[in-house]
N, CA, C and O atoms as a MOPAC input file, in Angstrom:
PM7 MOZYME 1SCF
protein

 N    -21.43200 1    39.11500 1    26.49700 1
 C    -21.54500 1    37.46300 1    26.54100 1
 C    -20.46000 1    36.72200 1    27.14500 1
 O    -19.45300 1    36.52100 1    26.46700 1
 N    -20.54100 1    36.22700 1    28.49600 1
 C    -19.53800 1    35.23000 1    28.89700 1
 C    -18.82600 1    34.00000 1    28.24500 1
 O    -19.38000 1    33.30700 1    27.39300 1
 N    -17.84400 1    33.82900 1    28.60200 1
 C    -17.34100 1    32.35500 1    27.63800 1
 C    -17.86300 1    31.44400 1    28.30000 1
 O    -17.62200 1    30.37700 1    27.73500 1
 N    -18.63600 1    31.25700 1    29.48200 1
 C    -19.91800 1    30.11500 1    30.07100 1
 C    -21.00000 1    29.86200 1    28.79700 1
 O    -21.33500 1    28.89300 1    28.11600 1
 N    -21.39300 1    31.46300 1    28.87600 1
 C    -22.79900 1    31.01700 1    27.59600 1
 C    -22.29000 1    30.50200 1    26.44900 1
 O    -22.77300 1    29.44800 1    26.03700 1
 N    -20.98000 1    31.28700 1    25.55200 1
 C    -20.76200 1    30.43100 1    24.52700 1
 C    -20.41900 1    29.12500 1    24.38000 1
 O    -20.63700 1    28.56300 1    23.30700 1
 N    -19.72500 1    28.33600 1    25.64100 1
 C    -19.71600 1    26.97700 1    25.74800 1
 C    -20.92000 1    26.42300 1    25.78900 1
 O    -21.18600 1    25.49800 1    25.02100 1
 N    -21.72900 1    26.84500 1    26.58800 1
 C    -23.16900 1    26.37800 1    26.60600 1
 C    -23.79200 1    26.18400 1    25.25500 1
 O    -24.27500 1    25.08200 1    24.99200 1
 N    -23.82100 1    27.06200 1    24.46100 1
 C    -24.31300 1    27.52600 1    23.11000 1
 C    -23.48100 1    26.35000 1    22.12600 1
 O    -23.84900 1    25.86700 1    21.05500 1
 N    -22.49800 1    26.14500 1    22.74400 1
 C    -21.65900 1    25.24100 1    21.87800 1
 C    -21.91600 1    23.75400 1    21.97900 1
 O    -21.82700 1    22.95500 1    21.04800 1
 N    -22.27200 1    23.46800 1    23.32300 1
 C    -22.75800 1    22.38800 1    24.00400 1
 C    -23.85600 1    21.94000 1    23.09900 1
 O    -23.92100 1    20.84800 1    22.53300 1
 N    -24.73200 1    22.94600 1    23.03300 1
 C    -26.20000 1    22.65200 1    22.68500 1
 C    -26.53300 1    22.32700 1    21.10800 1
 O    -27.55000 1    21.71600 1    20.78200 1
 N    -25.70600 1    22.73300 1    20.30900 1
 C    -25.33000 1    22.84600 1    19.24900 1
 C    -24.67500 1    21.38900 1    18.77700 1
 O    -25.13900 1    20.76200 1    17.82500 1
 N    -23.71300 1    20.99800 1    19.44200 1
 C    -22.85800 1    19.74300 1    19.49900 1
 C    -23.71200 1    19.07200 1    19.75300 1
 O    -23.73900 1    18.19300 1    18.89100 1
 N    -24.85000 1    18.86600 1    20.78800 1
 C    -25.49900 1    17.54800 1    21.16500 1
 C    -26.83000 1    17.84500 1    20.13100 1
 O    -27.67300 1    17.02000 1    20.48100 1
 N    -27.17800 1    18.36000 1    19.42800 1
 C    -27.77700 1    18.61700 1    18.49000 1
 C    -27.68900 1    17.83700 1    17.22200 1
 O    -28.53800 1    17.07600 1    16.75800 1
 N    -26.37800 1    18.19300 1    16.68200 1
 C    -25.80300 1    17.49700 1    15.64000 1
 C    -25.30400 1    16.14700 1    15.69600 1
 O    -25.16300 1    15.40000 1    14.72800 1
 N    -25.04400 1    15.88600 1    16.92500 1
 C    -24.90900 1    14.43600 1    17.18600 1
 C    -26.50900 1    13.80600 1    17.23700 1
 O    -26.64000 1    12.78000 1    16.56800 1
 N    -27.39600 1    14.15500 1    17.74700 1
 C    -28.75600 1    13.40500 1    17.42600 1
 C    -29.07900 1    13.21000 1    16.10000 1
 O    -29.41900 1    12.12000 1    15.64000 1
 N    -28.97900 1    14.29400 1    15.43700 1
 C    -29.18100 1    14.55400 1    13.91400 1
 C    -28.61000 1    13.11000 1    13.07100 1
 O    -29.28400 1    12.29900 1    12.43600 1
 N    -26.93400 1    13.12700 1    13.35200 1
 C    -26.08300 1    12.58700 1    12.98300 1
 C    -26.79600 1    10.79400 1    13.25300 1
 O    -27.30500 1    10.05100 1    12.41400 1
 N    -26.62700 1    10.62600 1    14.33000 1
 C    -27.18000 1     9.30800 1    14.62300 1
 C    -28.79200 1     8.85400 1    14.41400 1
 O    -29.06900 1     7.65500 1    14.36900 1
 N    -29.56800 1     9.61900 1    14.32100 1
 C    -30.80400 1     9.45200 1    13.68800 1
 C    -30.68000 1     9.05100 1    12.37900 1
 O    -31.52900 1     8.19700 1    12.12400 1
 N    -29.88700 1     9.34600 1    11.33400 1
 C    -29.75600 1     9.22400 1    10.07700 1
 C    -28.67200 1     7.90100 1     9.94400 1
 O    -27.44500 1     7.96100 1     9.86400 1
 N    -29.43500 1     6.84200 1     9.94700 1
 C    -28.75900 1     5.67800 1     9.93500 1
 C    -27.70200 1     5.56000 1     8.84800 1
 O    -26.49200 1     5.61300 1     9.07000 1
 N    -28.24700 1     5.39900 1     7.68500 1
 C    -27.62200 1     5.83800 1     6.40700 1
 C    -26.05900 1     6.34600 1     6.36600 1
 O    -24.99200 1     5.91000 1     5.93300 1
 N    -26.54100 1     7.55300 1     7.08400 1
 C    -25.05100 1     8.38800 1     6.63700 1
 C    -24.06200 1     7.84700 1     8.08100 1
 O    -22.83700 1     7.97200 1     8.06000 1
 N    -24.68900 1     7.33500 1     9.10800 1
 C    -23.66100 1     7.06600 1    10.36700 1
 C    -23.08800 1     5.77500 1     9.81400 1
 O    -21.93100 1     5.48200 1    10.11200 1
 N    -23.81600 1     4.96600 1     9.01900 1
 C    -23.30400 1     3.75200 1     8.39400 1
 C    -22.22900 1     4.00800 1     7.68300 1
 O    -21.22400 1     3.30200 1     7.77100 1
 N    -22.30600 1     4.99600 1     6.93400 1
 C    -21.55300 1     4.75900 1     5.41700 1
 C    -20.31900 1     5.96400 1     6.03800 1
 O    -19.33300 1     6.10900 1     5.31500 1
 N    -20.37100 1     6.66000 1     7.12700 1
 C    -19.33200 1     7.32600 1     7.67400 1
 C    -18.65000 1     6.66600 1     8.45000 1
 O    -17.73600 1     7.20300 1     9.07700 1
 N    -19.01000 1     5.05700 1     8.60900 1
 C    -17.86800 1     4.26100 1     9.47900 1
 C    -17.33000 1     3.31700 1     8.83900 1
 O    -16.19900 1     2.89700 1     9.08300 1
 N    -18.19000 1     2.81800 1     7.81900 1
 C    -18.11800 1     1.61800 1     6.86100 1
 C    -16.52400 1     2.22700 1     5.79200 1
 O    -15.41400 1     1.69400 1     5.80000 1
 N    -16.92100 1     3.34400 1     5.06000 1
 C    -16.16000 1     3.73400 1     4.03200 1
 C    -14.61400 1     3.60500 1     4.44500 1
 O    -13.83500 1     2.80400 1     3.92700 1
 N    -14.31300 1     4.46200 1     5.39600 1
 C    -12.72100 1     4.48100 1     6.06700 1
 C    -12.71700 1     3.24500 1     6.40900 1
 O    -12.12500 1     2.79100 1     5.43000 1
 N    -13.00100 1     2.07300 1     7.27400 1
 C    -12.90400 1     1.06000 1     7.46900 1
 C    -12.63200 1    -0.05300 1     6.40800 1
 O    -12.07200 1    -1.10000 1     6.73100 1
 N    -13.12100 1     0.25100 1     4.89600 1
 C    -13.09700 1    -0.59500 1     4.03300 1
 C    -11.78600 1     0.04800 1     3.41000 1
 O    -11.09600 1    -0.64300 1     2.66100 1
 N    -11.40300 1     1.45000 1     3.72400 1
 C    -10.05300 1     1.83800 1     3.21900 1
 C     -9.30700 1     1.07300 1     3.88100 1
 O     -8.68400 1     0.23500 1     3.22900 1
 N     -9.14900 1     1.10100 1     5.17200 1
 C     -8.06800 1     0.55600 1     6.21700 1
 C     -8.04400 1    -0.87600 1     5.78800 1
 O     -6.89300 1    -1.30300 1     5.69900 1
 N     -8.87800 1    -1.64900 1     5.52900 1
 C     -9.01400 1    -3.22600 1     5.24100 1
 C     -8.22600 1    -3.30600 1     3.78400 1
 O     -7.28600 1    -4.09000 1     3.65900 1
 N     -8.61200 1    -2.53700 1     2.78800 1
 C     -8.06000 1    -2.95500 1     1.56300 1
 C     -6.54000 1    -2.46800 1     1.37400 1
 O     -5.65300 1    -3.21300 1     0.95600 1
 N     -6.32800 1    -0.97900 1     1.77400 1
 C     -5.11800 1    -0.37700 1     1.75100 1
 C     -4.05700 1    -0.85900 1     2.36800 1
 O     -3.04000 1    -1.32300 1     1.85200 1
 N     -4.36800 1    -0.71600 1     3.70100 1
 C     -3.43600 1    -1.27200 1     4.75900 1
 C     -3.04600 1    -2.95500 1     4.59700 1
 O     -1.88400 1    -3.35400 1     4.67900 1
 N     -4.08800 1    -3.75400 1     4.38300 1
 C     -3.84700 1    -5.15700 1     4.30700 1
 C     -2.86800 1    -5.31000 1     3.11500 1
 O     -1.90000 1    -6.07100 1     3.11400 1
 N     -3.21400 1    -4.55300 1     2.17400 1
 C     -2.80900 1    -4.81300 1     0.58300 1
 C     -0.89600 1    -4.22100 1     0.84300 1
 O      0.11400 1    -4.90400 1     0.67500 1
 N     -0.98900 1    -2.86000 1     1.25700 1
 C      0.23700 1    -2.23500 1     1.23100 1
 C      1.04900 1    -2.69100 1     2.64800 1
 O      2.13200 1    -2.15800 1     2.88700 1
 N      0.64800 1    -3.40600 1     3.31000 1
 C      1.25100 1    -3.67900 1     4.46600 1
 C      2.83300 1    -4.32000 1     4.50000 1
 O      3.73100 1    -4.15000 1     5.32500 1
 N      2.78300 1    -5.21300 1     3.11500 1
 C      4.01300 1    -5.88200 1     3.12400 1
 C      4.93000 1    -5.11500 1     2.18300 1
 O      6.13100 1    -5.38600 1     2.19100 1
 N      4.36400 1    -4.01600 1     1.23100 1
 C      5.02700 1    -3.27000 1     0.36500 1
 C      5.32800 1    -1.93400 1     0.48800 1
 O      6.08600 1    -1.33600 1    -0.27600 1
 N      4.65700 1    -1.36100 1     1.59400 1
 C      5.29000 1     0.30400 1     2.00000 1
 C      5.06400 1     0.28100 1     3.69200 1
 O      4.44600 1    -0.49400 1     4.42200 1
 N      5.73600 1     1.30500 1     3.91300 1
 C      5.85000 1     1.77800 1     5.29400 1
 C      6.39700 1     3.18300 1     5.50800 1
 O      6.96200 1     3.81700 1     4.61600 1
 N      6.19700 1     3.62200 1     6.71800 1
 C      7.20100 1     4.86000 1     6.44500 1
 C      8.44400 1     4.36600 1     7.51900 1
 O      8.58700 1     3.60000 1     8.47300 1
 N      9.17800 1     5.25500 1     6.77100 1
 C     10.76100 1     4.66900 1     6.94200 1
 C     11.14400 1     5.23300 1     8.54500 1
 O     10.43300 1     5.83200 1     9.35200 1
 N     12.41100 1     4.82600 1     8.62700 1
 C     12.71800 1     5.12600 1    10.44000 1
 C     13.51000 1     6.22900 1    10.21800 1
 O     14.61200 1     6.24500 1     9.67000 1
 N     12.63000 1     7.52900 1    10.86400 1
 C     13.07700 1     8.72500 1    10.72700 1
 C     12.98200 1     9.04300 1    12.58900 1
 O     12.41000 1     8.36700 1    13.44400 1
 N     13.88800 1    10.49400 1    12.75800 1
 C     13.68600 1    10.87300 1    14.55800 1
 C     12.21400 1    11.32800 1    14.48200 1
 O     11.66400 1    11.56300 1    13.40600 1
 N     11.64900 1    11.43300 1    15.59800 1
 C     12.28100 1    10.96400 1    16.87700 1
 C     11.64900 1     9.09200 1    16.78100 1
 O     11.94900 1     8.54900 1    17.84400 1
 N     11.17700 1     8.45900 1    16.16600 1
 C     11.14300 1     7.21100 1    16.20000 1
 C     12.31100 1     6.03900 1    15.75800 1
 O     13.06600 1     6.35100 1    14.83700 1
 N     12.45100 1     4.88400 1    16.30800 1
 C     13.56900 1     4.64800 1    16.47000 1
 C     13.29000 1     2.89200 1    15.54800 1
 O     14.06400 1     1.94000 1    15.44400 1
 N     12.06700 1     3.05500 1    15.09800 1
 C     11.61900 1     1.61300 1    14.37900 1
 C     10.58500 1     2.06100 1    13.19800 1
 O      9.94500 1     3.08200 1    12.94400 1
 N     10.74200 1     0.84100 1    12.64000 1
 C      9.80400 1     0.93300 1    11.36500 1
 C      8.09100 1     1.40700 1    11.41000 1
 O      7.47300 1     0.51400 1    11.98800 1
 N      7.48800 1     2.14500 1    11.12400 1
 C      6.24100 1     1.93700 1    11.23000 1
 C      5.49600 1     1.57200 1    10.23800 1
 O      5.75600 1     1.89800 1     9.08000 1
 N      4.37800 1     0.78000 1    10.60500 1
 C      3.54200 1    -0.19200 1     9.72900 1
 C      2.47800 1     0.85100 1     8.93700 1
 O      2.11100 1     1.90300 1     9.46200 1
 N      2.08500 1     0.46400 1     7.75800 1
 C      1.32600 1     1.24200 1     7.20300 1
 C      0.13900 1     1.31900 1     7.64100 1
 O     -0.42200 1     2.34800 1     7.26400 1
 N     -0.51000 1     0.61800 1     8.31900 1
 C     -2.00800 1     0.68700 1     8.88000 1
 C     -1.72100 1     1.72500 1    10.43100 1
 O     -2.62400 1     2.41000 1    10.91200 1
 N     -0.60600 1     1.66300 1    10.90500 1
 C     -0.56900 1     2.75100 1    12.22900 1
 C     -0.37500 1     4.03200 1    11.45100 1
 O     -0.95600 1     5.04200 1    11.85000 1
 N      0.20600 1     4.06900 1    10.63600 1
 C      0.47000 1     5.29500 1     9.74800 1
 C     -0.95600 1     5.70900 1     9.40200 1
 O     -1.35400 1     6.70600 1    10.00400 1
 N     -1.69400 1     5.20700 1     8.65600 1
 C     -3.04600 1     5.66700 1     8.23800 1
 C     -4.06600 1     5.79100 1     8.91500 1
 O     -4.89300 1     6.65700 1     8.62900 1
 N     -4.24600 1     4.87100 1    10.06100 1
 C     -5.21700 1     4.89600 1    10.96300 1
 C     -5.69000 1     6.63500 1    11.53200 1
 O     -6.85600 1     6.97800 1    11.73100 1
 N     -4.75400 1     7.32500 1    11.66700 1
 C     -5.32400 1     8.28500 1    12.11900 1
 C     -5.80600 1     9.30400 1    11.13200 1
 O     -6.55600 1    10.22600 1    11.45400 1
 N     -5.41300 1     9.13600 1    10.09000 1
 C     -5.67600 1    10.19300 1     8.91100 1
 C     -7.40800 1     9.88400 1     8.51000 1
 O     -8.24400 1    10.70500 1     8.13200 1
 N     -7.56600 1     8.42400 1     8.74700 1
 C     -8.90900 1     7.86300 1     8.53900 1
 C    -10.02000 1     8.34500 1     9.50600 1
 O    -11.20300 1     8.54300 1     9.22900 1
 N     -9.26300 1     8.52400 1    10.95100 1
 C    -10.11700 1     9.23100 1    11.83900 1
 C    -10.56700 1    10.37900 1    11.86200 1
 O    -11.61400 1    10.88900 1    12.26200 1
 N     -9.27600 1    10.88200 1    11.18800 1
 C     -9.54900 1    12.28200 1    10.92400 1
 C    -10.88900 1    12.81000 1     9.76600 1
 O    -11.55500 1    13.83100 1     9.59300 1
 N    -10.80800 1    11.72900 1     9.28000 1
 C    -11.95000 1    11.72400 1     7.92600 1
 C    -13.22300 1    11.28800 1     8.16000 1
 O    -14.20000 1    11.69100 1     7.52900 1
 N    -13.26000 1    10.31100 1     9.22600 1
 C    -14.68500 1    10.11800 1     9.73300 1
 C    -15.12200 1    11.38000 1    10.52900 1
 O    -16.23100 1    11.90800 1    10.60400 1
 N    -14.14100 1    11.65800 1    11.00300 1
 C    -14.61100 1    13.10500 1    11.70100 1
 C    -15.26500 1    14.11100 1    11.04600 1
 O    -16.29100 1    14.64600 1    11.46700 1
 N    -14.61600 1    14.42400 1     9.87600 1
 C    -14.80000 1    15.49400 1     9.02900 1
 C    -16.20600 1    15.41500 1     8.16500 1
 O    -17.08200 1    16.26500 1     8.00700 1
 N    -16.07300 1    13.99000 1     7.63900 1
 C    -17.35300 1    13.71600 1     6.81900 1
 C    -18.25400 1    13.01900 1     7.14800 1
 O    -19.22600 1    12.87700 1     6.40700 1

């Protein structure tokens, strides 16, 4: 089998799973709301208390909400 065949199969499975995910409204809603609530509560609450210290290659202080956002996006994609 050629790599094109594998990519076509992967695209078909991905499209099918996206359709299933979007048709399940409750699952779609909860997958978006839970991380946004975490971001709202923890990032707002810890904004003034915590942050990531200045380390190379960064030359400025990194706010907690900027630090936690990529992890929350990964959590949305995984679950």
